[in-house]
Structure formats: C-alpha cells, structure tokens
Coordinates of N, CA and C in Angstrom, one line a residue:
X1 N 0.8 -1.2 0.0 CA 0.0 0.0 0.0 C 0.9 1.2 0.0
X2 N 0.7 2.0 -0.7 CA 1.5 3.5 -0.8 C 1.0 4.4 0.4
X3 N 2.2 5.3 1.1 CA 1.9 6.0 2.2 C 0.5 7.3 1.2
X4 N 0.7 7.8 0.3 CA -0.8 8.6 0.1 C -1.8 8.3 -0.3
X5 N -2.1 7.0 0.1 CA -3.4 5.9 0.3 C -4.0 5.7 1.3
X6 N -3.0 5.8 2.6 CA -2.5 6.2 4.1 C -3.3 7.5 4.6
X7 N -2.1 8.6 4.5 CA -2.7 9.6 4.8 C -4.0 10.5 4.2
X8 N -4.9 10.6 5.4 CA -5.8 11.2 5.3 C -7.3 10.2 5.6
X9 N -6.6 8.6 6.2 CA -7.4 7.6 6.7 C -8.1 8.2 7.8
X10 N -9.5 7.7 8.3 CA -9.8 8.1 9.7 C -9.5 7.3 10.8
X11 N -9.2 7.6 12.2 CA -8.3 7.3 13.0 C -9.7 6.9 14.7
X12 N -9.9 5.4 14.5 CA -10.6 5.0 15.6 C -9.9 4.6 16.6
X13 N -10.7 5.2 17.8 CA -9.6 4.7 18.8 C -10.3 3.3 19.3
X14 N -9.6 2.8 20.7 CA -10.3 1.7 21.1 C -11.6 1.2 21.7
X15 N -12.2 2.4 22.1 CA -13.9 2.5 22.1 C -14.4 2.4 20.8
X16 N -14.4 2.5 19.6 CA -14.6 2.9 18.8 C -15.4 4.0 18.4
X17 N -14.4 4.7 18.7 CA -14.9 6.9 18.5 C -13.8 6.9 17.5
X18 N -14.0 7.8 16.7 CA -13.9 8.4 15.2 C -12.5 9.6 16.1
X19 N -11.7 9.6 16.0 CA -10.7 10.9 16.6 C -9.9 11.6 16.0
X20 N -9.9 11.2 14.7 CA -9.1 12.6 13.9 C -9.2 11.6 12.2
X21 N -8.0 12.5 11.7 CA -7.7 11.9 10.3 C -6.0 11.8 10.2
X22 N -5.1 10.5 9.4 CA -3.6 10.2 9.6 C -3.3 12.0 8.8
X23 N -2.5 12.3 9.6 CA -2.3 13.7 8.5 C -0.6 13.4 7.9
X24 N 0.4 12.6 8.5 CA 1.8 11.9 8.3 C 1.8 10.3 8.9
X25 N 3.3 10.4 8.5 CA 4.0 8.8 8.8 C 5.3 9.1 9.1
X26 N 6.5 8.9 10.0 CA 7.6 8.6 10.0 C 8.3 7.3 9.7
X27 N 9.5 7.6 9.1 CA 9.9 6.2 9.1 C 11.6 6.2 10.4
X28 N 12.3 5.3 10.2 CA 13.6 5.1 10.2 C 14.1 4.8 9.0
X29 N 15.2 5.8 8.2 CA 16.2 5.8 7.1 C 16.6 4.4 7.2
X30 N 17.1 4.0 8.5 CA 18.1 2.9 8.3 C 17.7 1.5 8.7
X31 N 16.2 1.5 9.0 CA 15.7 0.3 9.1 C 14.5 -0.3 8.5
X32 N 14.2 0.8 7.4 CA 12.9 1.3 7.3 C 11.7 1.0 7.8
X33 N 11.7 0.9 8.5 CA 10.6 0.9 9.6 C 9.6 1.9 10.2
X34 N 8.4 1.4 10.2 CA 7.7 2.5 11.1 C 7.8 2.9 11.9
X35 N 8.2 4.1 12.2 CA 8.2 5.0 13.8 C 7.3 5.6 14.2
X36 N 6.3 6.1 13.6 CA 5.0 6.7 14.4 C 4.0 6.9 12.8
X37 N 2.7 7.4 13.4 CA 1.6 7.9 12.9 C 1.6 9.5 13.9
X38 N 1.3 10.5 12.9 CA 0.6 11.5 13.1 C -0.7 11.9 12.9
X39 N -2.0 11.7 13.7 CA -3.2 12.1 13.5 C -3.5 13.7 13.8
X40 N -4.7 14.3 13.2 CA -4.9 15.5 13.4 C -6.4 15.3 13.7
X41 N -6.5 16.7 14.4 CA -8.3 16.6 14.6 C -8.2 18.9 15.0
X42 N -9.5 18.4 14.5 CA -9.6 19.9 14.2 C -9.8 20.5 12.9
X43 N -10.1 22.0 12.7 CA -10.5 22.0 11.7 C -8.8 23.3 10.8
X44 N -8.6 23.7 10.0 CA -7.3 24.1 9.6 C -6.9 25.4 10.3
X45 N -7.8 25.9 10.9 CA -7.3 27.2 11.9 C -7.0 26.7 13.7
X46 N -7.3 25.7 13.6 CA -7.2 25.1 15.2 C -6.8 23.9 15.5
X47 N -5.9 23.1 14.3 CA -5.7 22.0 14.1 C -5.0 21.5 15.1
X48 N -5.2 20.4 16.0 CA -4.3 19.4 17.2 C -3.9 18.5 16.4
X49 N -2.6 17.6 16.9 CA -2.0 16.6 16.2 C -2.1 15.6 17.8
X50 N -1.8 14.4 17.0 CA -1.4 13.4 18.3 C -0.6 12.3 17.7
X51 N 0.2 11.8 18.4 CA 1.6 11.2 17.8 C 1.1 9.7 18.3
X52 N 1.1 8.7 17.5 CA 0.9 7.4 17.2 C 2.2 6.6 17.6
X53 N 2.8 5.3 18.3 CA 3.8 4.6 18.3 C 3.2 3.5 16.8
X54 N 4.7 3.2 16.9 CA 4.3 1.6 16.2 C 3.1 0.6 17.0
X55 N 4.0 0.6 18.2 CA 3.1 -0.3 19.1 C 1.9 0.2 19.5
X56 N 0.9 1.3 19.4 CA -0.1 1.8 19.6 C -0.9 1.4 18.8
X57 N -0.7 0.9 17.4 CA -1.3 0.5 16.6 C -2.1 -0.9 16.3
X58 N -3.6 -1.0 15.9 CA -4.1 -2.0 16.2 C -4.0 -2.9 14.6
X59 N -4.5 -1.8 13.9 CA -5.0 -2.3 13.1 C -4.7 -1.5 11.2
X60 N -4.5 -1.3 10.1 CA -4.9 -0.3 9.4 C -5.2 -0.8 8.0
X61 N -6.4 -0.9 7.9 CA -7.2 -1.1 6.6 C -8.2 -0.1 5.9
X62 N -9.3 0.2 5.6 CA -9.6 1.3 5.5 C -9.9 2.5 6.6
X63 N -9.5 1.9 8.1 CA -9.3 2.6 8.9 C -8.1 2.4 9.7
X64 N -7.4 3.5 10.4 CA -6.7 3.3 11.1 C -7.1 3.0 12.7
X65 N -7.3 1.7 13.4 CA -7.2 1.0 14.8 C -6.3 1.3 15.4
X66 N -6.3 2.4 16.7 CA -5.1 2.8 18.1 C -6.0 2.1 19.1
X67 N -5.0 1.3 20.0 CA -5.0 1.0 21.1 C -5.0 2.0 22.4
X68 N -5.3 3.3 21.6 CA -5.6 4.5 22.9 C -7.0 4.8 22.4
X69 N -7.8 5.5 24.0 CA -9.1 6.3 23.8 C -8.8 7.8 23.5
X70 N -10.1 8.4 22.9 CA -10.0 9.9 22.5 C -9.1 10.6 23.9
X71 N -9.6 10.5 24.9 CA -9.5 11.2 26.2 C -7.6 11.0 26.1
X72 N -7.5 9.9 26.4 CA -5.7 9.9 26.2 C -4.8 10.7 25.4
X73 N -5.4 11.0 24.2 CA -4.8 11.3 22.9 C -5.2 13.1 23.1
X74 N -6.5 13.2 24.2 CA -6.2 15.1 23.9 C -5.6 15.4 25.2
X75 N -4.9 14.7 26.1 CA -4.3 14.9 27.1 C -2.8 14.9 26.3
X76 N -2.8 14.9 25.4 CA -0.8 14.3 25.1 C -1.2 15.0 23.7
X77 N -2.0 16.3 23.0 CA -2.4 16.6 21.7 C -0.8 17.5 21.7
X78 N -0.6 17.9 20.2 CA 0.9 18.4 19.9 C 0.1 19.9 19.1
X79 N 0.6 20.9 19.2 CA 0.0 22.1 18.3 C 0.7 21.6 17.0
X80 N 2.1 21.0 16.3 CA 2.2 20.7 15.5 C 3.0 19.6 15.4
X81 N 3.2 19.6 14.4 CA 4.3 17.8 14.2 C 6.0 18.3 14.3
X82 N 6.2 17.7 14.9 CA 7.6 17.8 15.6 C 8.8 17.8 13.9
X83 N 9.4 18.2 13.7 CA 10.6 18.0 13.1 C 11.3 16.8 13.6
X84 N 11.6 16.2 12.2 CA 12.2 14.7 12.0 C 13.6 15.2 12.8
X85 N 13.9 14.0 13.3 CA 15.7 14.2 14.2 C 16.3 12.6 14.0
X86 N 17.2 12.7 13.9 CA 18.4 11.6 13.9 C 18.1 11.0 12.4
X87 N 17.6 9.5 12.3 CA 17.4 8.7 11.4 C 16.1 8.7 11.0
X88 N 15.0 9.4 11.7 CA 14.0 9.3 11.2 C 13.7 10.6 10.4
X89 N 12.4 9.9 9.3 CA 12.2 10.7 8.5 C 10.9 10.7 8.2
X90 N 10.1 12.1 7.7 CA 8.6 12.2 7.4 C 8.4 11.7 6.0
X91 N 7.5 11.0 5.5 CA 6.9 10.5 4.6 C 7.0 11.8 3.3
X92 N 6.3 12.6 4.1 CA 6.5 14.2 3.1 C 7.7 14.8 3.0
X93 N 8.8 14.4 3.4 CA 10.1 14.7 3.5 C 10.5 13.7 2.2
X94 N 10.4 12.5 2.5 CA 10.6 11.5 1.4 C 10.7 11.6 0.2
X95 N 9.3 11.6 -0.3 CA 8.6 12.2 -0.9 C 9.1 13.2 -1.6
X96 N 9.5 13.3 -3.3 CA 10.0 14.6 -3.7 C 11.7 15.0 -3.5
X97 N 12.0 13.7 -2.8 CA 13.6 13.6 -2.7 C 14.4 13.0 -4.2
X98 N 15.4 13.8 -4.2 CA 15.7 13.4 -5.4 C 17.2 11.8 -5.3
X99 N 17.1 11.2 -6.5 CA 17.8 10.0 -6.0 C 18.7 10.3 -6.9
X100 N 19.6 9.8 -6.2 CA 21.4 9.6 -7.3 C 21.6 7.8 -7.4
X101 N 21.9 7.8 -9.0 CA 22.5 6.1 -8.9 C 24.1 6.1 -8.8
X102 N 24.1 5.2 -9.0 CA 25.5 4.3 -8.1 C 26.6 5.3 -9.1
X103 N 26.3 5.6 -10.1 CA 27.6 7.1 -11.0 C 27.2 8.2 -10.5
X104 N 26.9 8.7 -9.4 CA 26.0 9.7 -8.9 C 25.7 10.9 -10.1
X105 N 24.6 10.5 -10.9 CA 23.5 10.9 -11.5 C 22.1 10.8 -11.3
X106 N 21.5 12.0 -11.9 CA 20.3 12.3 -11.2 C 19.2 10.8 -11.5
X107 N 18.3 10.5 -11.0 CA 17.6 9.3 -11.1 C 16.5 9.4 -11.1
X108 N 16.0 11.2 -11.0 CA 14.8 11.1 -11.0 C 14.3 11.6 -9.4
X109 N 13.2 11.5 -9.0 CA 12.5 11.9 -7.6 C 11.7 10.8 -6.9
X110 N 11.7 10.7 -5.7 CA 10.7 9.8 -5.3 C 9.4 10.8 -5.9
X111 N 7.8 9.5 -6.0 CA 7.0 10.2 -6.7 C 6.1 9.2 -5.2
X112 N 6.2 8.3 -4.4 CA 5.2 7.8 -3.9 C 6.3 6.8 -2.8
X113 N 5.7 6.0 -1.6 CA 6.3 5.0 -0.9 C 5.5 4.1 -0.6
X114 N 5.7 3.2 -1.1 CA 5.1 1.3 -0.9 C 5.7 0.6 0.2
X115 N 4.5 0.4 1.4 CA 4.9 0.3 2.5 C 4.1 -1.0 2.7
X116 N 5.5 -2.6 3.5 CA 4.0 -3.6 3.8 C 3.3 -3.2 5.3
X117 N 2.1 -3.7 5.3 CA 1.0 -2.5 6.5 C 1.8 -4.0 7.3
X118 N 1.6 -5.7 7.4 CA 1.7 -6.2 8.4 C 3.0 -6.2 9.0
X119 N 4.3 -5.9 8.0 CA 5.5 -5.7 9.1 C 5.8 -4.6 9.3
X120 N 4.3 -3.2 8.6 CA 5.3 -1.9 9.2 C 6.7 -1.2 8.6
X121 N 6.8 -1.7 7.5 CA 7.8 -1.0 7.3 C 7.9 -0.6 5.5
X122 N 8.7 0.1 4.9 CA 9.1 0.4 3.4 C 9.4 -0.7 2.9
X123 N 8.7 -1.1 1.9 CA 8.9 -2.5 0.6 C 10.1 -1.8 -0.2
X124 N 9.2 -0.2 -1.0 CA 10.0 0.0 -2.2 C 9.7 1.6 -2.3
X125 N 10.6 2.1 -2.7 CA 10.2 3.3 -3.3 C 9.7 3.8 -4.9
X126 N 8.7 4.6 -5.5 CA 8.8 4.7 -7.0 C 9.5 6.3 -7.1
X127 N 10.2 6.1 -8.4 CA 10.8 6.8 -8.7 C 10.2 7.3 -9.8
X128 N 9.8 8.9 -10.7 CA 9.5 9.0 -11.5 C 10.9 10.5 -12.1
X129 N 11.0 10.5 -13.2 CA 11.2 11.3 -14.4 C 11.1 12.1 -15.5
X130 N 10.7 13.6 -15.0 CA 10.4 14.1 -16.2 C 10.9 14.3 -17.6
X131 N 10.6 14.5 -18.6 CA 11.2 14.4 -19.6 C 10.8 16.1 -20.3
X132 N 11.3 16.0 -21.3 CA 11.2 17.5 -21.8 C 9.6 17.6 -22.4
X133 N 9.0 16.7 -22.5 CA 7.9 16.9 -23.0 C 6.6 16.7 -21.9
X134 N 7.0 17.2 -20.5 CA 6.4 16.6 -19.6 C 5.7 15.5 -19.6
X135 N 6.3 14.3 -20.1 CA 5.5 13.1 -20.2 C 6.6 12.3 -18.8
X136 N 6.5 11.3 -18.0 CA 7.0 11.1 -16.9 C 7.2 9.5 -16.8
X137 N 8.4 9.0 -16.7 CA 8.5 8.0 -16.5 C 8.8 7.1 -15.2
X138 N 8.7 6.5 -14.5 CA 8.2 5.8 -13.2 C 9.2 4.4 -13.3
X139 N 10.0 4.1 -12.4 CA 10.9 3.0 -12.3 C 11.0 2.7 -10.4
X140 N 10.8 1.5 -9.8 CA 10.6 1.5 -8.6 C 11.9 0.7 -8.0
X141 N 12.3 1.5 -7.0 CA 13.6 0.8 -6.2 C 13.4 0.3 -4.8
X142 N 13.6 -1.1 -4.9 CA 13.1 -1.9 -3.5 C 14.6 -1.6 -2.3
X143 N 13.7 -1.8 -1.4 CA 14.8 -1.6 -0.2 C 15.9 -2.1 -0.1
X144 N 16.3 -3.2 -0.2 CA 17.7 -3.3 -0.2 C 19.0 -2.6 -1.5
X145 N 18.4 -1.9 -2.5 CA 19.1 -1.3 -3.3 C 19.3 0.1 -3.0
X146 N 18.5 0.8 -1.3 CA 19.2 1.7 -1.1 C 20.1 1.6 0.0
X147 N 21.5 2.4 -0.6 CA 23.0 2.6 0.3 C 22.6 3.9 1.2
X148 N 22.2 4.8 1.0 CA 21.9 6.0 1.7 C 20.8 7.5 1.5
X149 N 20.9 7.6 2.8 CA 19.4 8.3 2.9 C 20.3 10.2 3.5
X150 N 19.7 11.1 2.9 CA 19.9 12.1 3.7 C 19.7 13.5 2.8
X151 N 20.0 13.7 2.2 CA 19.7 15.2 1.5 C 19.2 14.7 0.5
X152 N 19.5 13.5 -0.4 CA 19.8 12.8 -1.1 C 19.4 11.6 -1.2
X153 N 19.2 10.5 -2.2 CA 18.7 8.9 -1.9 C 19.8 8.3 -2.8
X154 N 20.6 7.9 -2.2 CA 21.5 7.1 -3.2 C 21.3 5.7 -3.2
X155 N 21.5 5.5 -4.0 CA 21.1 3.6 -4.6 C 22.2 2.7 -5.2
X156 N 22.1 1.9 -5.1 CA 23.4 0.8 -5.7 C 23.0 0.0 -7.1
X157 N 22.5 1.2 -8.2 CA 22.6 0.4 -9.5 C 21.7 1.7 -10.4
X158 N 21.8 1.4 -11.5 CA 21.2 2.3 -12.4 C 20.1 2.3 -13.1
X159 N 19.1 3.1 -12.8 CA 17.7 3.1 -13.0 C 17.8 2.9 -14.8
X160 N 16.6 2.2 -15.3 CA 15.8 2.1 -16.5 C 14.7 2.4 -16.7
X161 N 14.4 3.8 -17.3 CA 12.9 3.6 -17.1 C 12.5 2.8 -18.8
X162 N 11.3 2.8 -18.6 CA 10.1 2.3 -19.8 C 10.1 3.1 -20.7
X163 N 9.9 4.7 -20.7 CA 10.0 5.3 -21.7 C 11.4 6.2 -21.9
X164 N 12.1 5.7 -22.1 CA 13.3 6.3 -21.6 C 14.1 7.0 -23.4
X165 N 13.1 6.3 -24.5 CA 13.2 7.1 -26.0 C 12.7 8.3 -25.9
X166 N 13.2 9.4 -26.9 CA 12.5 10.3 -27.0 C 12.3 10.1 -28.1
X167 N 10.8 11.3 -28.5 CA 10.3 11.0 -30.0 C 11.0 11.0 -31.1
X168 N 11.9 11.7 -31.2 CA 12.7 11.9 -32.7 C 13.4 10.3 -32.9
X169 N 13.7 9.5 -31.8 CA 14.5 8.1 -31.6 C 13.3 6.9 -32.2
X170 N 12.3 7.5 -31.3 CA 10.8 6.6 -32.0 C 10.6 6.7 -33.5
X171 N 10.6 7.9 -33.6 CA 9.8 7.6 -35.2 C 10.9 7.0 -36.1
X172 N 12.5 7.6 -35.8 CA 13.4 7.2 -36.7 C 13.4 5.2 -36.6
X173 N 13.3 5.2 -35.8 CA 12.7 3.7 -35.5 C 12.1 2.8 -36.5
X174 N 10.9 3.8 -36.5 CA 9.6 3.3 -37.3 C 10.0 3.5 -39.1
X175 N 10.9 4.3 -39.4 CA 10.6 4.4 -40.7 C 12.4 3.8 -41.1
X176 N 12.9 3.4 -40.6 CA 13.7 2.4 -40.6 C 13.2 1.2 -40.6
X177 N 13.5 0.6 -42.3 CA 12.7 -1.2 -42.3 C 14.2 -1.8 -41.3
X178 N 13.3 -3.3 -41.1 CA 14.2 -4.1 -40.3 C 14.9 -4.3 -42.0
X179 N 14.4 -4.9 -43.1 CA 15.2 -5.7 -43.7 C 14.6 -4.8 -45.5
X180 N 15.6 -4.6 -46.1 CA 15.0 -4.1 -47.7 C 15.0 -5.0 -48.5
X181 N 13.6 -4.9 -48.9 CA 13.5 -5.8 -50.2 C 13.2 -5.8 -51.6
X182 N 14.2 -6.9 -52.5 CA 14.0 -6.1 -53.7 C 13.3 -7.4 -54.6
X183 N 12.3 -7.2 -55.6 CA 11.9 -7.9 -56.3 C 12.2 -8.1 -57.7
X184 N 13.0 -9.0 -57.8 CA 13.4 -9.2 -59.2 C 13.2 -9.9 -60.6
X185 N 12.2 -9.6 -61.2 CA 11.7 -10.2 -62.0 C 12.5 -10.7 -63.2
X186 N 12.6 -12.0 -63.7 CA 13.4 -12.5 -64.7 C 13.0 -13.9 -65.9
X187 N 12.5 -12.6 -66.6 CA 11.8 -13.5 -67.9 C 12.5 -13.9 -69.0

C-alpha cells in the first residue's frame, strides 16, 4: 500500500470513537521501519495533532485502529508535528527527494512510498522522471538497493525507465525497415 493511500485515513480509537484523520508517517532511514503515525483533529485554523507509536497500533485497513481512547490522545495533543531528528524521517520529507545512482547521476525523484501495513515497514520506493515533453516515466527501487538516505537517496545500481526514448529516436525507429526488399523479375 503507498503512504498517500494512508494519509488522510480516519483514526478510531479503542472505544470505537472516530478521533481525527492520519495527517503523516515517520519512518527510520536505516531500518525502514515505522516510527509513528501523526493524526490531526480539528479543523485548519485550530488543528491538534497526536503522535501514534508503532506499538499503539491495532489495526490499518480502511481505517486506522489505536490501542488508545479519544481522552488519552487530547491529554498528550501536539500544536504541530515535531521536526524529524536523527534517522527518522517524514513520509512528506521523502517524498520529492531526489535519487542519485551508483555514478552519482540524477535518477529522478521519489514520486510515492510502498509500505508492507503487516511488518510496518518500506517494501520499495517509485521513482519518477520528467522528460522535456512533460511526459514522466516511473521505475521502482526496492529496499535493499538503497545505500543511503539524507539530503539525497542514493542507490546501488542504475535506474531504467520504460519510456526512456524520445520521440525523434521513435519515429526514426519506425521508418527504418528491419530488412529491404527487392523484387526481381526474370523472364
């Protein structure tokens, strides 16, 4: 499941009361792992947040299940989401990072994060690239092909995308026969 399929789920607690909506995700860079949920409740002028553990979590399918009640969660509310520190990182941080391959060249941007929900953690990232014709091509890099995380996403091999011809390479393509043929008539 991609984290912005995620955020903006609604957030039951363990009474089953409705308590906000996921507004982020943290991960760990180096383990990729889940480190928390961020819910919000309120409306955009008075918005409260409330910080989620891994282990607080019950459940997440088309809802998100906490093992806390509403009352707990506005006793411990945050006015906003804390700045990432050490190894962890925000999903919207992620998100829009640009990746270098293993000849440190550009690779394009994360465009999305594919996360498995039952161990909690990053599968894969997709990568997309624009082209001069704004048309965009999308190549996905699984977790163990990344070496490092930080201003930067570096990876240990060299992306391919799908569309990776431009048009002048296509048509010349097409109007190039594979083989010329000639018919020779002999009476």
């Amino acid at each position: 499941m991609k984290t912005n399929e995620i955020v903006g789920k609604k957030i039951i607690d363990k009474n089953v009361k409705e308590v906000g909506k996921i507004a982020e995700m943290t991960f760990d860079t180096k383990t990729f792992k889940l480190t928390g949920i961020y819910g919000s409740t309120g409306n955009p002028i008075s918005k409260k947040y409330h910080d989620f553990k891994a282990t607080d979590i019950m459940a997440i399918g088309d809802y998100l299940q906490v093992n806390v009640t509403k009352e707990e969660l506005m006793e411990n509310s945050l006015d906003k989401i804390p700045k990432s520190e050490g190894t962890n990182a925000k999903s919207s941080e992620i998100i829009g990072k640009k990746v270098l391959d293993c000849n440190g060249n550009d690779s394009g941007k994360v465009s999305s994060i594919n996360i498995d929900i039952e161990k909690q953690e990053i599968t894969s990232l997709n990568v997309s690239k624009s082209s001069s014709f704004t048309k965009s091509s999308e190549a996905k890099i699984e977790q163990d092909e990344i070496t490092g995380f930080g201003d930067y996403i570096l990876i240990n091999k060299t992306l391919s995308f799908e569309d990776d011809k431009t048009g002048d390479e296509e048509e010349e393509k097409k109007e190039t026969p594979e083989e010329e043929k000639v018919d020779i008539n002999i009476n």
